[in-house]
Amino acid sequence: MRLLAVSKTFGPEAVAEAAAAGQTAFGENYVQEGLAKIAALREAGVTGLAWHCIGPLQRNKTRAVAEAFDWVQSVDRLQIAQRLSDQRPAHLAPLNVCLQVNIDGAPTKAGVPPEEALALARAVAALPRLRLRGLMAIPDPAPDPDTARAVFARVAALFAEVRAALGNPVDFDTLSMGMSDDLEPAIAAGSTMVRVGSAIFGRRVYAPGG
Ligand SMILES: *Cc1c(COP(=O)(O)O)cnc(C)c1O
């Protein structure tokens, strides 16, 4: 089980403190905030961190993300993946990506529809500067753990199906699901990476309008 510490809204000091305690992987939703934090930690001399972009990604932000982050978990269309691959600097390792799946199917939610995940995975796997690592999902909060677990089990089944159809590549090893409030059912259903914010850093306070 890998733990992604979601540091959005918390300052670089909080990241430095978690890093000193041994945490190495951090998740950010907002590109500008993430870039500022990445730079601050680098300036503070903290090395060896892996930064994951887990928020919705717009076309005009792909270059900055390709240059500064190690992972993007929120890829849900080919155009964004293509730009990330084109814009990944040659001196860096390929960018790790997960496909975000819209498992609830709500039309307003981000993520590729489950029935389109395999076609997108095949296309993304062919991009030279990306390394396809798996799937990510953010199901709606469930009324109880059993319901949550059933939804997570659908993501796990899709993960297994896509992985098999791709020929079981060793790189395709990441099923990112589970947050502070639902990490137990997510782990029970086969999550390999939980993304935990408030249970590590405390309650988030958003700026008015933010
Ligand atoms: C904020 C966020 C998290 C962490 O949420 P918590 O409930 O604070 O653990 C995880 N994943 C994504 C995509 C998020 O936006």
mmCIF file with all atom_site columns, N, CA, C and O and ligand atoms in Angstrom, residues 6 8 29 54-55 136 138 178-181 195-199 204 206, ligand 1:
data_model
loop_
_atom_site.group_PDB
_atom_site.id
_atom_site.type_symbol
_atom_site.label_atom_id
_atom_site.label_alt_id
_atom_site.label_comp_id
_atom_site.label_asym_id
_atom_site.label_entity_id
_atom_site.label_seq_id
_atom_site.pdbx_PDB_ins_code
_atom_site.Cartn_x
_atom_site.Cartn_y
_atom_site.Cartn_z
_atom_site.occupancy
_atom_site.B_iso_or_equiv
_atom_site.pdbx_formal_charge
_atom_site.auth_seq_id
_atom_site.auth_comp_id
_atom_site.auth_asym_id
_atom_site.auth_atom_id
_atom_site.pdbx_PDB_model_num
ATOM   1  N N  . VAL A 1 6   ? -1.964  14.237 0.635   1.00 0.00 ? 6   VAL A N  1
ATOM   2  C CA . VAL A 1 6   ? -2.560  15.318 -0.156  1.00 0.00 ? 6   VAL A CA 1
ATOM   3  C C  . VAL A 1 6   ? -2.406  16.637 0.612   1.00 0.00 ? 6   VAL A C  1
ATOM   4  O O  . VAL A 1 6   ? -3.068  16.869 1.618   1.00 0.00 ? 6   VAL A O  1
ATOM   5  N N  . LYS A 1 8   ? -2.789  19.827 -0.463  1.00 0.00 ? 8   LYS A N  1
ATOM   6  C CA . LYS A 1 8   ? -3.461  21.041 -0.953  1.00 0.00 ? 8   LYS A CA 1
ATOM   7  C C  . LYS A 1 8   ? -3.950  21.890 0.214   1.00 0.00 ? 8   LYS A C  1
ATOM   8  O O  . LYS A 1 8   ? -4.442  21.344 1.215   1.00 0.00 ? 8   LYS A O  1
ATOM   9  N N  . ASN A 1 29  ? -3.858  19.567 -5.977  1.00 0.00 ? 29  ASN A N  1
ATOM   10 C CA . ASN A 1 29  ? -4.972  19.715 -6.910  1.00 0.00 ? 29  ASN A CA 1
ATOM   11 C C  . ASN A 1 29  ? -4.844  20.916 -7.821  1.00 0.00 ? 29  ASN A C  1
ATOM   12 O O  . ASN A 1 29  ? -5.367  20.924 -8.921  1.00 0.00 ? 29  ASN A O  1
ATOM   13 N N  . ILE A 1 54  ? -3.311  15.785 -8.926  1.00 0.00 ? 54  ILE A N  1
ATOM   14 C CA . ILE A 1 54  ? -4.526  14.964 -8.788  1.00 0.00 ? 54  ILE A CA 1
ATOM   15 C C  . ILE A 1 54  ? -5.792  15.759 -9.096  1.00 0.00 ? 54  ILE A C  1
ATOM   16 O O  . ILE A 1 54  ? -6.894  15.251 -8.922  1.00 0.00 ? 54  ILE A O  1
ATOM   17 N N  . GLY A 1 55  ? -5.626  16.999 -9.545  1.00 0.00 ? 55  GLY A N  1
ATOM   18 C CA . GLY A 1 55  ? -6.798  17.830 -9.832  1.00 0.00 ? 55  GLY A CA 1
ATOM   19 C C  . GLY A 1 55  ? -7.077  17.915 -11.323 1.00 0.00 ? 55  GLY A C  1
ATOM   20 O O  . GLY A 1 55  ? -6.260  17.485 -12.143 1.00 0.00 ? 55  GLY A O  1
ATOM   21 N N  . MET A 1 136 ? -7.291  5.852  -11.482 1.00 0.00 ? 136 MET A N  1
ATOM   22 C CA . MET A 1 136 ? -7.626  6.620  -10.284 1.00 0.00 ? 136 MET A CA 1
ATOM   23 C C  . MET A 1 136 ? -9.129  6.875  -10.299 1.00 0.00 ? 136 MET A C  1
ATOM   24 O O  . MET A 1 136 ? -9.719  7.076  -11.359 1.00 0.00 ? 136 MET A O  1
ATOM   25 N N  . ILE A 1 138 ? -12.524 8.753  -7.906  1.00 0.00 ? 138 ILE A N  1
ATOM   26 C CA . ILE A 1 138 ? -13.042 9.529  -6.761  1.00 0.00 ? 138 ILE A CA 1
ATOM   27 C C  . ILE A 1 138 ? -14.548 9.309  -6.698  1.00 0.00 ? 138 ILE A C  1
ATOM   28 O O  . ILE A 1 138 ? -15.324 10.148 -7.143  1.00 0.00 ? 138 ILE A O  1
ATOM   29 N N  . GLY A 1 178 ? -9.486  5.791  -2.530  1.00 0.00 ? 178 GLY A N  1
ATOM   30 C CA . GLY A 1 178 ? -9.578  5.866  -1.079  1.00 0.00 ? 178 GLY A CA 1
ATOM   31 C C  . GLY A 1 178 ? -9.007  7.179  -0.579  1.00 0.00 ? 178 GLY A C  1
ATOM   32 O O  . GLY A 1 178 ? -7.903  7.567  -0.964  1.00 0.00 ? 178 GLY A O  1
ATOM   33 N N  . MET A 1 179 ? -9.801  7.890  0.241   1.00 0.00 ? 179 MET A N  1
ATOM   34 C CA . MET A 1 179 ? -9.388  9.153  0.845   1.00 0.00 ? 179 MET A CA 1
ATOM   35 C C  . MET A 1 179 ? -9.646  9.032  2.354   1.00 0.00 ? 179 MET A C  1
ATOM   36 O O  . MET A 1 179 ? -9.998  7.967  2.844   1.00 0.00 ? 179 MET A O  1
ATOM   37 N N  . SER A 1 180 ? -9.488  10.129 3.082   1.00 0.00 ? 180 SER A N  1
ATOM   38 C CA . SER A 1 180 ? -9.579  10.044 4.547   1.00 0.00 ? 180 SER A CA 1
ATOM   39 C C  . SER A 1 180 ? -10.835 9.309  5.019   1.00 0.00 ? 180 SER A C  1
ATOM   40 O O  . SER A 1 180 ? -10.765 8.480  5.921   1.00 0.00 ? 180 SER A O  1
ATOM   41 N N  . ASP A 1 181 ? -11.978 9.610  4.386   1.00 0.00 ? 181 ASP A N  1
ATOM   42 C CA . ASP A 1 181 ? -13.245 9.079  4.904   1.00 0.00 ? 181 ASP A CA 1
ATOM   43 C C  . ASP A 1 181 ? -13.616 7.704  4.380   1.00 0.00 ? 181 ASP A C  1
ATOM   44 O O  . ASP A 1 181 ? -14.573 7.101  4.873   1.00 0.00 ? 181 ASP A O  1
ATOM   45 N N  . ARG A 1 195 ? -5.110  8.241  -1.139  1.00 0.00 ? 195 ARG A N  1
ATOM   46 C CA . ARG A 1 195 ? -4.761  9.667  -1.206  1.00 0.00 ? 195 ARG A CA 1
ATOM   47 C C  . ARG A 1 195 ? -5.374  10.342 0.017   1.00 0.00 ? 195 ARG A C  1
ATOM   48 O O  . ARG A 1 195 ? -6.581  10.543 0.076   1.00 0.00 ? 195 ARG A O  1
ATOM   49 N N  . VAL A 1 196 ? -4.549  10.687 0.970   1.00 0.00 ? 196 VAL A N  1
ATOM   50 C CA . VAL A 1 196 ? -5.071  11.123 2.263   1.00 0.00 ? 196 VAL A CA 1
ATOM   51 C C  . VAL A 1 196 ? -4.611  12.548 2.572   1.00 0.00 ? 196 VAL A C  1
ATOM   52 O O  . VAL A 1 196 ? -3.413  12.830 2.594   1.00 0.00 ? 196 VAL A O  1
ATOM   53 N N  . GLY A 1 197 ? -5.598  13.420 2.776   1.00 0.00 ? 197 GLY A N  1
ATOM   54 C CA . GLY A 1 197 ? -5.309  14.808 3.098   1.00 0.00 ? 197 GLY A CA 1
ATOM   55 C C  . GLY A 1 197 ? -5.612  15.132 4.544   1.00 0.00 ? 197 GLY A C  1
ATOM   56 O O  . GLY A 1 197 ? -4.734  15.176 5.405   1.00 0.00 ? 197 GLY A O  1
ATOM   57 N N  . SER A 1 198 ? -6.905  15.331 4.835   1.00 0.00 ? 198 SER A N  1
ATOM   58 C CA . SER A 1 198 ? -7.278  15.850 6.155   1.00 0.00 ? 198 SER A CA 1
ATOM   59 C C  . SER A 1 198 ? -6.890  14.917 7.303   1.00 0.00 ? 198 SER A C  1
ATOM   60 O O  . SER A 1 198 ? -6.570  15.395 8.397   1.00 0.00 ? 198 SER A O  1
ATOM   61 N N  . ALA A 1 199 ? -6.869  13.613 7.076   1.00 0.00 ? 199 ALA A N  1
ATOM   62 C CA . ALA A 1 199 ? -6.492  12.700 8.169   1.00 0.00 ? 199 ALA A CA 1
ATOM   63 C C  . ALA A 1 199 ? -5.010  12.834 8.523   1.00 0.00 ? 199 ALA A C  1
ATOM   64 O O  . ALA A 1 199 ? -4.592  12.397 9.599   1.00 0.00 ? 199 ALA A O  1
ATOM   65 N N  . ARG A 1 204 ? -9.098  21.210 6.178   1.00 0.00 ? 204 ARG A N  1
ATOM   66 C CA . ARG A 1 204 ? -8.693  22.263 5.248   1.00 0.00 ? 204 ARG A CA 1
ATOM   67 C C  . ARG A 1 204 ? -9.563  23.494 5.436   1.00 0.00 ? 204 ARG A C  1
ATOM   68 O O  . ARG A 1 204 ? -10.763 23.399 5.635   1.00 0.00 ? 204 ARG A O  1
ATOM   69 N N  . TYR A 1 206 ? -10.529 26.749 3.281   1.00 0.00 ? 206 TYR A N  1
ATOM   70 C CA . TYR A 1 206 ? -10.425 27.373 1.968   1.00 0.00 ? 206 TYR A CA 1
ATOM   71 C C  . TYR A 1 206 ? -10.604 28.877 2.108   1.00 0.00 ? 206 TYR A C  1
ATOM   72 O O  . TYR A 1 206 ? -11.454 29.339 2.847   1.00 0.00 ? 206 TYR A O  1
HETATM 73 C C1 . LIG B 2 .   ? -8.564  16.552 -1.570  1.00 0.00 ? 1   LIG B C1 1
HETATM 74 C C2 . LIG B 2 .   ? -8.389  15.260 -2.271  1.00 0.00 ? 1   LIG B C2 1
HETATM 75 C C3 . LIG B 2 .   ? -8.003  14.108 -1.566  1.00 0.00 ? 1   LIG B C3 1
HETATM 76 C C4 . LIG B 2 .   ? -7.839  14.056 -0.062  1.00 0.00 ? 1   LIG B C4 1
HETATM 77 O O1 . LIG B 2 .   ? -9.068  14.213 0.564   1.00 0.00 ? 1   LIG B O1 1
HETATM 78 P P1 . LIG B 2 .   ? -9.215  13.976 2.168   1.00 0.00 ? 1   LIG B P1 1
HETATM 79 O O2 . LIG B 2 .   ? -10.655 13.739 2.346   1.00 0.00 ? 1   LIG B O2 1
HETATM 80 O O3 . LIG B 2 .   ? -8.732  15.231 2.809   1.00 0.00 ? 1   LIG B O3 1
HETATM 81 O O4 . LIG B 2 .   ? -8.367  12.813 2.534   1.00 0.00 ? 1   LIG B O4 1
HETATM 82 C C5 . LIG B 2 .   ? -7.792  12.953 -2.305  1.00 0.00 ? 1   LIG B C5 1
HETATM 83 N N1 . LIG B 2 .   ? -7.940  12.910 -3.635  1.00 0.00 ? 1   LIG B N1 1
HETATM 84 C C6 . LIG B 2 .   ? -8.307  13.990 -4.340  1.00 0.00 ? 1   LIG B C6 1
HETATM 85 C C7 . LIG B 2 .   ? -8.444  13.893 -5.818  1.00 0.00 ? 1   LIG B C7 1
HETATM 86 C C8 . LIG B 2 .   ? -8.555  15.187 -3.681  1.00 0.00 ? 1   LIG B C8 1
HETATM 87 O O5 . LIG B 2 .   ? -8.941  16.256 -4.392  1.00 0.00 ? 1   LIG B O5 1
#
